[in-house]
Amino acid sequence: MEILAFGVQADEKPLIEHAFRDHHEVRCLDVFLTEDTAPIAAGYEIVSTSVNAELGGRVLETLAAGGTRLVAQRSTGFNNIDLHVAERLGMTVARVSYYSPHAVAEFAWTLALAVNRRIVRAATRTRDFDFRLDGLMGRDLHGRTAGVIGTGKIGEAFTRIAHGFGMRLLGWDVAENPACMELGMKYVHKDQLLAESDLVSLHVPLMPQTQHLIDAAALKAMKDDAILVNSSRGGLIDTEALVAELREGRFTGIGLDVYESEAGLFFLDRSLEAIEDDTLARLVTFPNVLVTSHQAYYTEDALRQIVDATVRNVLDYRAGRRSENVLVPHS
């Protein structure tokens, strides 16, 4: 049986092909699964998708009509999948429920440090042999307050690094993490966390309850000189509200690895095209904003774990087994 994998990055392709070599043939495509590309999957019982795949009702119906019975998504998040439609169509949907939390947590810190110490501006200057320090002043993080919104595996890993910096730790989540509390974290109401934190990092999933968790009111509650980092899901932040606050000269730095309208942009080369997204175009012009293209998970360690879990999901499907990765089981 041949598996069709959409949205495969160049670095990812050899890992996928190697992982499946003893089990199934796999055809890797660099195009992403969308309503336009879904017909390519006709005749493939198993389709593997990337985090930015479009898996709404119309796409799922096209896949099902072409014979697809399993969608194996290579990510933890699944807010892009209409699970109710998949269930109605009798499709199995699986994801990767776990991979290295350190990959994302370390990258979140990369963003935080880069905007705090003006690394991008400094590197751009020195490439032009401009070695002035004007405008490059940062702040010590030691002794300051880190607010961690979402203290699961990734949030815990982020907290451990913050503890290493000697920061005061505040947390907000639906459930307290004992490991974070052992590090000295104090759980508080979200409003208090936003008001007192010098650095706020987001590590919660995107769902209806967390859509625009950081809205206009939340942004206004933050310190004027705070740093905000989002390496989770773009929809957690109301981007238009964020742009409005940035225009007022607020915030020391914003580090975003995700964007709420990233589909059709991230993972693609759009450098020779006019960008129609005015909000994103405005966002990247601010000197205190750093935007990267959803790469926090993109380490060799994490990718190997993601690919290995995807292989297990396919094998479980073929054997009729169900694991914690299954979102919609066999009908």
C-alpha positions as a Markdown table, in Angstrom:
| # | Residue | x | y | z |
|---|---|---|---|---|
| 1 | Met | 0.0 | 0.0 | 0.0 |
| 2 | Glu | 1.3 | 3.5 | -0.9 |
| 3 | Ile | 0.7 | 6.4 | 1.5 |
| 4 | Leu | 0.4 | 10.0 | 0.2 |
| 5 | Ala | 2.1 | 12.6 | 2.4 |
| 6 | Phe | 1.2 | 16.3 | 1.8 |
| 7 | Gly | 3.3 | 19.3 | 2.9 |
| 8 | Val | 6.6 | 17.5 | 3.3 |
| 9 | Gln | 9.5 | 19.8 | 3.9 |
| 10 | Ala | 12.9 | 19.0 | 2.2 |
| 11 | Asp | 14.5 | 18.2 | 5.5 |
| 12 | Glu | 11.6 | 16.0 | 6.5 |
| 13 | Lys | 11.4 | 13.9 | 3.4 |
| 14 | Pro | 14.3 | 11.5 | 4.0 |
| 15 | Leu | 13.1 | 11.0 | 7.6 |
| 16 | Ile | 9.7 | 10.0 | 6.4 |
| 17 | Glu | 11.0 | 7.7 | 3.6 |
| 18 | His | 13.4 | 6.0 | 6.0 |
| 19 | Ala | 10.8 | 5.5 | 8.7 |
| 20 | Phe | 8.3 | 3.9 | 6.3 |
| 21 | Arg | 10.8 | 1.8 | 4.3 |
| 22 | Asp | 10.1 | -1.5 | 6.1 |
| 23 | His | 6.3 | -1.0 | 6.2 |
| 24 | His | 4.8 | 0.9 | 3.2 |
| 25 | Glu | 5.7 | 2.9 | 0.2 |
| 26 | Val | 5.2 | 6.6 | 0.7 |
| 27 | Arg | 4.9 | 9.4 | -1.9 |
| 28 | Cys | 6.0 | 12.7 | -0.5 |
| 29 | Leu | 4.5 | 16.0 | -1.9 |
| 30 | Asp | 5.8 | 19.5 | -1.1 |
| 31 | Val | 2.3 | 20.9 | -1.8 |
| 32 | Phe | -0.1 | 21.4 | 1.1 |
| 33 | Leu | -3.5 | 19.7 | 1.3 |
| 34 | Thr | -6.1 | 22.2 | 0.3 |
| 35 | Glu | -9.4 | 22.1 | -1.5 |
| 36 | Asp | -7.5 | 22.5 | -4.8 |
| 37 | Thr | -5.0 | 19.7 | -4.1 |
| 38 | Ala | -7.3 | 17.2 | -2.4 |
| 39 | Pro | -8.2 | 15.4 | -5.7 |
| 40 | Ile | -4.5 | 14.3 | -5.9 |
| 41 | Ala | -5.3 | 11.9 | -3.1 |
| 42 | Ala | -7.8 | 9.9 | -5.1 |
| 43 | Gly | -7.0 | 6.2 | -4.7 |
| 44 | Tyr | -4.9 | 6.6 | -1.6 |
| 45 | Glu | -6.4 | 4.9 | 1.5 |
| 46 | Ile | -4.0 | 6.6 | 3.8 |
| 47 | Val | -3.1 | 10.3 | 3.6 |
| 48 | Ser | -0.6 | 12.1 | 5.9 |
| 49 | Thr | -1.0 | 15.8 | 6.4 |
| 50 | Ser | 1.0 | 18.7 | 7.9 |
| 51 | Val | -0.1 | 21.2 | 10.5 |
| 52 | Asn | -1.3 | 23.8 | 8.0 |
| 53 | Ala | -3.4 | 21.4 | 5.9 |
| 54 | Glu | -7.0 | 22.4 | 5.2 |
| 55 | Leu | -9.2 | 19.6 | 6.5 |
| 56 | Gly | -12.6 | 21.2 | 6.6 |
| 57 | Gly | -15.7 | 19.5 | 5.5 |
| 58 | Arg | -15.3 | 20.0 | 1.7 |
| 59 | Val | -11.7 | 18.7 | 1.7 |
| 60 | Leu | -12.7 | 15.7 | 3.9 |
| 61 | Glu | -15.6 | 14.9 | 1.6 |
| 62 | Thr | -13.2 | 15.0 | -1.4 |
| 63 | Leu | -10.8 | 12.7 | 0.3 |
| 64 | Ala | -13.5 | 10.2 | 1.4 |
| 65 | Ala | -14.9 | 10.2 | -2.2 |
| 66 | Gly | -11.5 | 9.3 | -3.5 |
| 67 | Gly | -11.2 | 6.3 | -1.1 |
| 68 | Thr | -9.2 | 7.8 | 1.8 |
| 69 | Arg | -10.0 | 6.1 | 5.1 |
| 70 | Leu | -7.2 | 7.4 | 7.4 |
| 71 | Val | -5.9 | 10.9 | 7.8 |
| 72 | Ala | -2.6 | 10.8 | 9.8 |
| 73 | Gln | -1.7 | 14.4 | 10.8 |
| 74 | Arg | 2.0 | 15.0 | 11.6 |
| 75 | Ser | 1.3 | 17.5 | 14.4 |
| 76 | Thr | -0.1 | 17.7 | 17.9 |
| 77 | Gly | -2.6 | 20.4 | 17.1 |
| 78 | Phe | -5.8 | 19.5 | 15.2 |
| 79 | Asn | -7.8 | 22.6 | 15.1 |
| 80 | Asn | -7.6 | 22.5 | 11.3 |
| 81 | Ile | -9.6 | 19.3 | 11.1 |
| 82 | Asp | -13.4 | 19.1 | 11.2 |
| 83 | Leu | -13.7 | 16.0 | 13.3 |
| 84 | His | -17.5 | 15.9 | 13.2 |
| 85 | Val | -17.4 | 15.6 | 9.4 |
| 86 | Ala | -14.6 | 13.0 | 9.5 |
| 87 | Glu | -16.7 | 10.9 | 11.9 |
| 88 | Arg | -19.8 | 11.2 | 9.7 |
| 89 | Leu | -17.8 | 10.1 | 6.7 |
| 90 | Gly | -16.4 | 7.1 | 8.6 |
| 91 | Met | -12.8 | 8.2 | 8.4 |
| 92 | Thr | -10.1 | 7.6 | 11.0 |
| 93 | Val | -8.2 | 10.6 | 12.1 |
| 94 | Ala | -4.9 | 10.4 | 14.1 |
| 95 | Arg | -2.4 | 12.9 | 15.3 |
| 96 | Val | 0.9 | 13.0 | 17.1 |
| 97 | Ser | 0.0 | 13.5 | 20.7 |
| 98 | Tyr | 3.6 | 14.0 | 21.9 |
| 99 | Tyr | 7.0 | 15.0 | 20.7 |
| 100 | Ser | 9.9 | 16.8 | 22.3 |
| 101 | Pro | 8.6 | 19.7 | 24.3 |
| 102 | His | 12.1 | 21.1 | 24.5 |
| 103 | Ala | 12.1 | 21.9 | 20.8 |
| 104 | Val | 9.2 | 24.4 | 21.2 |
| 105 | Ala | 10.2 | 25.7 | 24.6 |
| 106 | Glu | 13.8 | 26.4 | 23.6 |
| 107 | Phe | 12.6 | 28.2 | 20.4 |
| 108 | Ala | 10.2 | 30.3 | 22.5 |
| 109 | Trp | 13.2 | 31.4 | 24.6 |
| 110 | Thr | 15.1 | 32.0 | 21.3 |
| 111 | Leu | 12.4 | 34.5 | 20.3 |
| 112 | Ala | 12.3 | 36.1 | 23.8 |
| 113 | Leu | 16.1 | 36.6 | 23.9 |
| 114 | Ala | 16.3 | 37.8 | 20.3 |
| 115 | Val | 13.7 | 40.6 | 20.8 |
| 116 | Asn | 15.0 | 41.5 | 24.3 |
| 117 | Arg | 18.6 | 41.9 | 23.1 |
| 118 | Arg | 17.8 | 43.2 | 19.6 |
| 119 | Ile | 19.7 | 40.4 | 17.9 |
| 120 | Val | 18.1 | 40.8 | 14.4 |
| 121 | Arg | 18.8 | 44.5 | 14.3 |
| 122 | Ala | 22.4 | 44.0 | 15.6 |
| 123 | Ala | 23.1 | 41.2 | 13.0 |
| 124 | Thr | 21.7 | 43.3 | 10.2 |
| 125 | Arg | 23.9 | 46.3 | 11.2 |
| 126 | Thr | 27.1 | 44.3 | 11.5 |
| 127 | Arg | 26.6 | 42.8 | 8.0 |
| 128 | Asp | 26.8 | 46.4 | 6.8 |
| 129 | Phe | 29.9 | 47.0 | 9.1 |
| 130 | Asp | 27.8 | 49.3 | 11.4 |
| 131 | Phe | 29.0 | 48.5 | 14.9 |
| 132 | Arg | 27.1 | 51.2 | 16.9 |
| 133 | Leu | 25.2 | 50.1 | 20.0 |
| 134 | Asp | 22.5 | 52.8 | 19.7 |
| 135 | Gly | 19.0 | 51.2 | 20.1 |
| 136 | Leu | 20.4 | 47.8 | 21.1 |
| 137 | Met | 19.9 | 48.0 | 24.8 |
| 138 | Gly | 18.2 | 45.1 | 26.4 |
| 139 | Arg | 17.4 | 44.1 | 30.0 |
| 140 | Asp | 18.5 | 41.5 | 32.4 |
| 141 | Leu | 15.9 | 38.8 | 32.8 |
| 142 | His | 17.3 | 37.6 | 36.1 |
| 143 | Gly | 15.0 | 38.8 | 38.9 |
| 144 | Arg | 12.2 | 39.7 | 36.5 |
| 145 | Thr | 8.8 | 37.9 | 36.2 |
| 146 | Ala | 8.0 | 35.2 | 33.6 |
| 147 | Gly | 4.3 | 34.5 | 33.1 |
| 148 | Val | 3.6 | 31.1 | 31.5 |
| 149 | Ile | 0.1 | 30.7 | 30.1 |
| 150 | Gly | -0.3 | 26.9 | 29.8 |
| 151 | Thr | 1.9 | 24.7 | 31.9 |
| 152 | Gly | 1.7 | 21.4 | 30.2 |
| 153 | Lys | 4.8 | 19.6 | 28.9 |
| 154 | Ile | 6.0 | 22.5 | 26.8 |
| 155 | Gly | 5.1 | 25.1 | 29.4 |
| 156 | Glu | 6.9 | 23.1 | 32.0 |
| 157 | Ala | 10.0 | 23.0 | 29.8 |
| 158 | Phe | 9.8 | 26.8 | 29.3 |
| 159 | Thr | 9.4 | 27.2 | 33.1 |
| 160 | Arg | 12.5 | 25.2 | 33.8 |
| 161 | Ile | 14.5 | 27.5 | 31.6 |
| 162 | Ala | 13.0 | 30.6 | 33.2 |
| 163 | His | 13.9 | 29.1 | 36.6 |
| 164 | Gly | 17.5 | 28.8 | 35.3 |
| 165 | Phe | 17.5 | 32.5 | 34.5 |
| 166 | Gly | 16.5 | 33.2 | 38.1 |
| 167 | Met | 13.1 | 34.6 | 37.2 |
| 168 | Arg | 10.0 | 34.9 | 39.4 |
| 169 | Leu | 7.5 | 32.4 | 38.0 |
| 170 | Leu | 3.7 | 33.0 | 37.5 |
| 171 | Gly | 1.4 | 30.4 | 35.9 |
| 172 | Trp | -2.1 | 30.2 | 34.5 |
| 173 | Asp | -3.8 | 27.0 | 33.5 |
| 174 | Val | -6.9 | 25.0 | 34.1 |
| 175 | Ala | -4.8 | 22.6 | 36.2 |
| 176 | Glu | -1.7 | 23.2 | 38.2 |
| 177 | Asn | 1.5 | 21.4 | 37.3 |
| 178 | Pro | 3.2 | 20.1 | 40.5 |
| 179 | Ala | 6.6 | 20.1 | 38.7 |
| 180 | Cys | 6.2 | 23.9 | 38.0 |
| 181 | Met | 5.2 | 24.5 | 41.6 |
| 182 | Glu | 8.3 | 22.8 | 42.8 |
| 183 | Leu | 10.3 | 25.3 | 40.8 |
| 184 | Gly | 8.5 | 28.1 | 42.7 |
| 185 | Met | 5.7 | 28.9 | 40.3 |
| 186 | Lys | 2.7 | 30.7 | 41.7 |
| 187 | Tyr | -0.6 | 30.1 | 40.0 |
| 188 | Val | -2.6 | 33.3 | 39.6 |
| 189 | His | -5.6 | 34.7 | 37.7 |
| 190 | Lys | -4.7 | 35.5 | 34.1 |
| 191 | Asp | -5.3 | 39.2 | 34.6 |
| 192 | Gln | -2.7 | 39.3 | 37.5 |
| 193 | Leu | -0.2 | 37.3 | 35.4 |
| 194 | Leu | -0.5 | 39.7 | 32.5 |
| 195 | Ala | -0.3 | 42.8 | 34.8 |
| 196 | Glu | 2.8 | 41.6 | 36.7 |
| 197 | Ser | 4.9 | 39.7 | 34.0 |
| 198 | Asp | 7.8 | 41.1 | 32.2 |
| 199 | Leu | 7.8 | 38.2 | 29.8 |
| 200 | Val | 4.6 | 36.3 | 28.8 |
| 201 | Ser | 4.8 | 33.1 | 26.9 |
| 202 | Leu | 1.8 | 31.2 | 25.4 |
| 203 | His | 1.6 | 27.4 | 25.6 |
| 204 | Val | -2.0 | 26.5 | 25.3 |
| 205 | Pro | -3.9 | 24.7 | 22.5 |
| 206 | Leu | -6.2 | 26.6 | 20.2 |
| 207 | Met | -9.9 | 25.8 | 20.8 |
| 208 | Pro | -13.1 | 27.8 | 21.0 |
| 209 | Gln | -12.3 | 28.7 | 24.6 |
| 210 | Thr | -8.8 | 30.0 | 23.8 |
| 211 | Gln | -9.5 | 31.8 | 20.5 |
| 212 | His | -8.2 | 35.3 | 21.0 |
| 213 | Leu | -7.2 | 34.5 | 24.6 |
| 214 | Ile | -4.9 | 37.5 | 24.3 |
| 215 | Asp | -7.4 | 40.1 | 23.1 |
| 216 | Ala | -7.4 | 43.9 | 23.2 |
| 217 | Ala | -8.3 | 43.9 | 26.9 |
| 218 | Ala | -5.5 | 41.4 | 27.7 |
| 219 | Leu | -3.0 | 43.4 | 25.8 |
| 220 | Lys | -3.9 | 46.5 | 27.6 |
| 221 | Ala | -3.5 | 44.7 | 30.9 |
| 222 | Met | 0.1 | 43.9 | 30.1 |
| 223 | Lys | 3.1 | 46.2 | 31.1 |
| 224 | Asp | 4.1 | 48.7 | 28.4 |
| 225 | Asp | 7.6 | 47.3 | 28.3 |
| 226 | Ala | 6.6 | 43.6 | 28.4 |
| 227 | Ile | 7.8 | 40.9 | 26.0 |
| 228 | Leu | 5.1 | 38.6 | 24.5 |
| 229 | Val | 6.0 | 35.3 | 22.9 |
| 230 | Asn | 3.6 | 32.9 | 21.0 |
| 231 | Ser | 5.0 | 29.6 | 19.8 |
| 232 | Ser | 1.7 | 27.7 | 20.1 |
| 233 | Arg | -1.1 | 28.7 | 17.8 |
| 234 | Gly | -1.7 | 32.0 | 16.0 |
| 235 | Gly | -5.4 | 32.3 | 16.9 |
| 236 | Leu | -4.5 | 32.7 | 20.6 |
| 237 | Ile | -3.7 | 36.4 | 19.8 |
| 238 | Asp | -6.0 | 39.0 | 18.3 |
| 239 | Thr | -3.5 | 40.2 | 15.8 |
| 240 | Glu | -5.3 | 43.4 | 14.8 |
| 241 | Ala | -5.5 | 44.4 | 18.5 |
| 242 | Leu | -1.8 | 43.7 | 18.8 |
| 243 | Val | -1.0 | 45.9 | 15.9 |
| 244 | Ala | -3.1 | 48.7 | 17.4 |
| 245 | Glu | -1.1 | 48.4 | 20.7 |
| 246 | Leu | 2.2 | 48.4 | 18.8 |
| 247 | Arg | 1.2 | 51.5 | 17.0 |
| 248 | Glu | 0.9 | 53.2 | 20.4 |
| 249 | Gly | 4.6 | 52.3 | 21.0 |
| 250 | Arg | 4.0 | 49.6 | 23.5 |
| 251 | Phe | 6.0 | 46.5 | 24.4 |
| 252 | Thr | 9.7 | 45.8 | 24.4 |
| 253 | Gly | 9.4 | 43.0 | 22.0 |
| 254 | Ile | 6.9 | 40.6 | 20.4 |
| 255 | Gly | 8.1 | 37.1 | 19.2 |
| 256 | Leu | 5.7 | 35.2 | 17.0 |
| 257 | Asp | 6.3 | 31.8 | 15.5 |
| 258 | Val | 2.7 | 31.5 | 14.6 |
| 259 | Tyr | 0.1 | 33.8 | 13.0 |
| 260 | Glu | -3.7 | 33.4 | 13.0 |
| 261 | Ser | -3.9 | 33.6 | 9.2 |
| 262 | Glu | -0.7 | 31.7 | 8.4 |
| 263 | Ala | -2.4 | 29.1 | 6.1 |
| 264 | Gly | -1.3 | 29.8 | 2.5 |
| 265 | Leu | 1.7 | 31.8 | 3.7 |
| 266 | Phe | 3.8 | 29.9 | 6.1 |
| 267 | Phe | 6.1 | 27.2 | 4.7 |
| 268 | Leu | 5.9 | 28.8 | 1.3 |
| 269 | Asp | 8.1 | 31.2 | -0.6 |
| 270 | Arg | 6.0 | 34.3 | -1.2 |
| 271 | Ser | 9.0 | 36.7 | -1.6 |
| 272 | Leu | 8.2 | 37.6 | -5.2 |
| 273 | Glu | 4.5 | 38.1 | -4.7 |
| 274 | Ala | 2.4 | 41.0 | -3.2 |
| 275 | Ile | 1.2 | 40.0 | 0.2 |
| 276 | Glu | -2.5 | 40.8 | 0.5 |
| 277 | Asp | -2.6 | 40.3 | 4.2 |
| 278 | Asp | -2.4 | 43.9 | 5.4 |
| 279 | Thr | -2.3 | 43.0 | 9.1 |
| 280 | Leu | 0.8 | 40.7 | 8.6 |
| 281 | Ala | 2.4 | 43.3 | 6.3 |
| 282 | Arg | 2.0 | 45.9 | 9.0 |
| 283 | Leu | 3.1 | 43.6 | 11.8 |
| 284 | Val | 6.5 | 42.8 | 10.3 |
| 285 | Thr | 7.4 | 46.4 | 9.9 |
| 286 | Phe | 7.6 | 47.1 | 13.6 |
| 287 | Pro | 11.3 | 47.1 | 14.8 |
| 288 | Asn | 10.4 | 45.3 | 18.0 |
| 289 | Val | 8.5 | 42.4 | 16.3 |
| 290 | Leu | 10.1 | 39.2 | 15.2 |
| 291 | Val | 8.0 | 36.8 | 13.1 |
| 292 | Thr | 9.2 | 33.3 | 12.2 |
| 293 | Ser | 7.3 | 30.7 | 10.1 |
| 294 | His | 6.1 | 28.1 | 12.5 |
| 295 | Gln | 9.5 | 26.5 | 13.0 |
| 296 | Ala | 9.5 | 26.0 | 16.8 |
| 297 | Tyr | 8.9 | 22.2 | 16.4 |
| 298 | Tyr | 11.5 | 21.9 | 13.6 |
| 299 | Thr | 14.4 | 20.1 | 15.2 |
| 300 | Glu | 15.8 | 16.7 | 14.1 |
| 301 | Asp | 14.8 | 15.2 | 17.5 |
| 302 | Ala | 11.2 | 16.4 | 17.3 |
| 303 | Leu | 10.8 | 15.5 | 13.6 |
| 304 | Arg | 12.0 | 11.9 | 14.2 |
| 305 | Gln | 9.5 | 11.5 | 17.0 |
| 306 | Ile | 6.7 | 13.0 | 14.9 |
| 307 | Val | 7.5 | 10.7 | 11.9 |
| 308 | Asp | 7.9 | 7.6 | 14.2 |
| 309 | Ala | 4.5 | 8.3 | 15.8 |
| 310 | Thr | 2.9 | 8.7 | 12.3 |
| 311 | Val | 4.3 | 5.3 | 11.3 |
| 312 | Arg | 2.8 | 3.8 | 14.5 |
| 313 | Asn | -0.5 | 5.5 | 13.7 |
| 314 | Val | -0.6 | 3.9 | 10.2 |
| 315 | Leu | 0.4 | 0.5 | 11.6 |
| 316 | Asp | -2.3 | 0.7 | 14.3 |
| 317 | Tyr | -4.9 | 1.6 | 11.7 |
| 318 | Arg | -3.9 | -1.4 | 9.6 |
| 319 | Ala | -4.0 | -3.7 | 12.6 |
| 320 | Gly | -7.3 | -2.3 | 13.9 |
| 321 | Arg | -5.7 | -0.9 | 17.1 |
| 322 | Arg | -6.5 | 2.3 | 18.8 |
| 323 | Ser | -4.0 | 4.5 | 20.7 |
| 324 | Glu | -4.0 | 7.8 | 22.5 |
| 325 | Asn | -3.2 | 9.5 | 19.1 |
| 326 | Val | -6.6 | 8.6 | 17.5 |
| 327 | Leu | -9.0 | 11.5 | 17.4 |
| 328 | Val | -11.7 | 9.8 | 15.4 |
| 329 | Pro | -11.7 | 6.0 | 15.5 |
| 330 | His | -12.7 | 3.4 | 13.0 |
| 331 | Ser | -16.4 | 3.6 | 12.4 |
